[in-house]
Amino acid sequence: MYPSERDRRHGADAVVVRVIDYRLEGIAGAEPIYRLMTTILDPQRAQADKLAALYHERWEIETALDELKTHLRGARITLRSRTPDLVRQEFHGLIMAHFAIRSLIHEAALKADEDPDRLSFLHAVRVVRRKMAAAVAFSPSEADDLPYCL
């Protein structure tokens, strides 16, 4: 493989890759064949079936970014802070909120004996938002009566 058409024409900066073709058997709507390229050339170091399985897992980071940008923060809402320190603080708050919701999803998945990836992040966000109004709607004098601390 070459990084660019120009490099290919000049035979420069070639990268040797291993090509793995595979199928997803029993998956409705799957393509007839998938092709994966890797720079891990040694099949003993990385077996083809394991690389194929891991390839599909790598998309989870894309899903997490979508969850942060679209569902948690809101598609049209930008970070409001005006200084780098406050932007970092706001971003860390979003990351912690994402972690908290994913933790709740994980707990629910364990109770239901389900894969956490199969549960809807958007649904979990909606449930948390519905419950937040009730969770924060108490006076300080009532806080001691709560079964847990917020």
C-alpha positions as a printed NumPy array, in Angstrom:
array([[  0.   ,   0.   ,   0.   ],
       [  1.07 ,   3.556,  -0.6  ],
       [  0.108,   6.651,   1.387],
       [ -0.777,   8.549,  -1.786],
       [ -1.188,   8.117,  -5.518],
       [  2.036,  10.083,  -6.042],
       [  3.965,   7.684,  -3.774],
       [  2.497,   4.727,  -5.674],
       [  3.622,   6.162,  -9.013],
       [  7.142,   6.7  ,  -7.678],
       [  7.296,   3.474,  -5.689],
       [  8.048,   5.453,  -2.531],
       [  7.028,   4.919,   1.108],
       [  5.3  ,   1.588,   0.526],
       [  3.688,  -0.095,   3.52 ],
       [  3.487,  -3.881,   3.547],
       [  0.086,  -5.092,   4.749],
       [ -1.632,  -8.363,   5.402],
       [ -5.088,  -8.732,   3.834],
       [ -7.764, -10.801,   5.579],
       [-11.054, -11.617,   3.861],
       [-13.906, -12.887,   6.03 ],
       [-17.671, -13.293,   6.209],
       [-20.158, -12.634,   8.989],
       [-22.171, -15.822,   8.984],
       [-25.74 , -15.673,  10.228],
       [-25.895, -11.85 ,  10.36 ],
       [-28.865, -10.431,   8.481],
       [-27.881,  -7.653,   6.083],
       [-24.165,  -8.412,   6.28 ],
       [-22.015,  -7.81 ,   3.239],
       [-21.03 , -10.974,   1.352],
       [-17.355, -10.432,   2.18 ],
       [-15.343,  -8.073,   4.359],
       [-11.696,  -7.193,   3.789],
       [ -9.414,  -6.127,   6.609],
       [ -5.86 ,  -4.834,   6.15 ],
       [ -3.301,  -4.788,   8.934],
       [  0.392,  -4.097,   9.336],
       [  0.591,  -7.064,  11.741],
       [  2.083,  -9.529,   9.283],
       [  2.688, -12.502,  11.572],
       [ -0.423, -14.746,  11.745],
       [  0.913, -16.3  ,  14.953],
       [  0.994, -12.893,  16.62 ],
       [ -2.541, -12.006,  15.518],
       [ -4.857, -14.691,  14.201],
       [ -7.171, -13.657,  11.36 ],
       [-10.413, -14.564,  13.178],
       [ -9.377, -12.578,  16.262],
       [ -8.457,  -9.525,  14.178],
       [-11.802,  -9.707,  12.378],
       [-13.653,  -9.823,  15.706],
       [-11.615,  -6.922,  17.111],
       [-12.223,  -4.815,  14.018],
       [-15.912,  -4.595,  14.807],
       [-15.146,  -3.704,  18.437],
       [-13.068,  -0.697,  17.377],
       [-16.209,   1.116,  16.3  ],
       [-17.209,   1.431,  19.95 ],
       [-15.104,   4.593,  20.308],
       [-17.052,   6.118,  17.418],
       [-20.262,   5.22 ,  19.21 ],
       [-18.996,   6.786,  22.446],
       [-18.089,  10.02 ,  20.643],
       [-21.57 ,  10.105,  19.085],
       [-23.103,   9.549,  22.51 ],
       [-21.132,  12.49 ,  23.911],
       [-21.655,  14.894,  21.026],
       [-25.223,  14.134,  20.034],
       [-27.162,  12.508,  22.828],
       [-25.579,  13.719,  26.038],
       [-24.561,  17.257,  25.138],
       [-27.107,  17.864,  22.373],
       [-26.333,  18.285,  18.685],
       [-26.625,  22.088,  18.638],
       [-25.105,  22.876,  22.02 ],
       [-21.468,  23.929,  22.105],
       [-19.162,  24.165,  25.072],
       [-19.976,  27.529,  26.677],
       [-16.758,  28.203,  28.544],
       [-14.486,  30.97 ,  27.298],
       [-11.121,  29.98 ,  28.77 ],
       [ -9.079,  26.826,  28.175],
       [ -9.285,  25.819,  31.847],
       [-13.059,  26.153,  31.915],
       [-13.43 ,  24.296,  28.592],
       [-11.39 ,  21.439,  30.094],
       [-13.566,  21.519,  33.214],
       [-16.76 ,  21.438,  31.13 ],
       [-15.391,  18.608,  28.977],
       [-14.408,  16.611,  32.08 ],
       [-17.945,  17.095,  33.374],
       [-19.332,  15.656,  30.124],
       [-16.938,  12.711,  30.307],
       [-17.964,  12.012,  33.916],
       [-21.668,  12.212,  33.001],
       [-21.034,   9.791,  30.105],
       [-19.201,   7.433,  32.461],
       [-22.021,   7.61 ,  34.998],
       [-24.658,   6.759,  32.385],
       [-22.541,   3.959,  30.931],
       [-22.084,   2.613,  34.478],
       [-25.858,   2.57 ,  34.963],
       [-26.23 ,   0.778,  31.63 ],
       [-23.632,  -1.767,  32.731],
       [-25.479,  -2.417,  36.   ],
       [-28.795,  -2.809,  34.145],
       [-27.182,  -5.171,  31.644],
       [-25.775,  -7.333,  34.432],
       [-29.196,  -7.578,  36.081],
       [-30.849,  -8.464,  32.761],
       [-28.011, -10.828,  31.721],
       [-27.615,  -8.759,  28.548],
       [-24.654,  -7.351,  26.611],
       [-24.281,  -3.655,  27.622],
       [-23.692,  -2.767,  23.963],
       [-27.246,  -3.908,  23.214],
       [-28.831,  -1.351,  25.577],
       [-29.714,   2.113,  24.304],
       [-27.598,   5.   ,  25.512],
       [-30.255,   7.491,  24.417],
       [-32.918,   5.659,  26.406],
       [-30.653,   5.693,  29.472],
       [-30.069,   9.459,  29.069],
       [-33.825,  10.026,  28.878],
       [-34.426,   7.935,  32.012],
       [-31.72 ,   9.815,  33.932],
       [-33.11 ,  13.189,  32.803],
       [-36.614,  12.186,  33.934],
       [-35.318,  11.042,  37.325],
       [-33.04 ,  14.047,  37.879],
       [-35.941,  16.428,  38.519],
       [-37.184,  14.215,  41.36 ],
       [-33.683,  13.556,  42.703],
       [-32.794,  17.236,  43.103],
       [-36.235,  18.517,  44.137],
       [-35.797,  18.48 ,  47.905],
       [-34.966,  21.137,  50.437],
       [-31.686,  20.916,  52.382],
       [-33.639,  20.05 ,  55.529],
       [-35.028,  16.941,  53.78 ],
       [-31.565,  15.697,  52.751],
       [-31.073,  13.741,  55.971],
       [-34.224,  11.733,  55.211],
       [-32.939,  10.483,  51.858],
       [-31.715,   6.864,  51.668],
       [-28.652,   7.974,  49.72 ],
       [-26.546,  11.089,  49.328],
       [-26.489,  12.961,  46.034]])
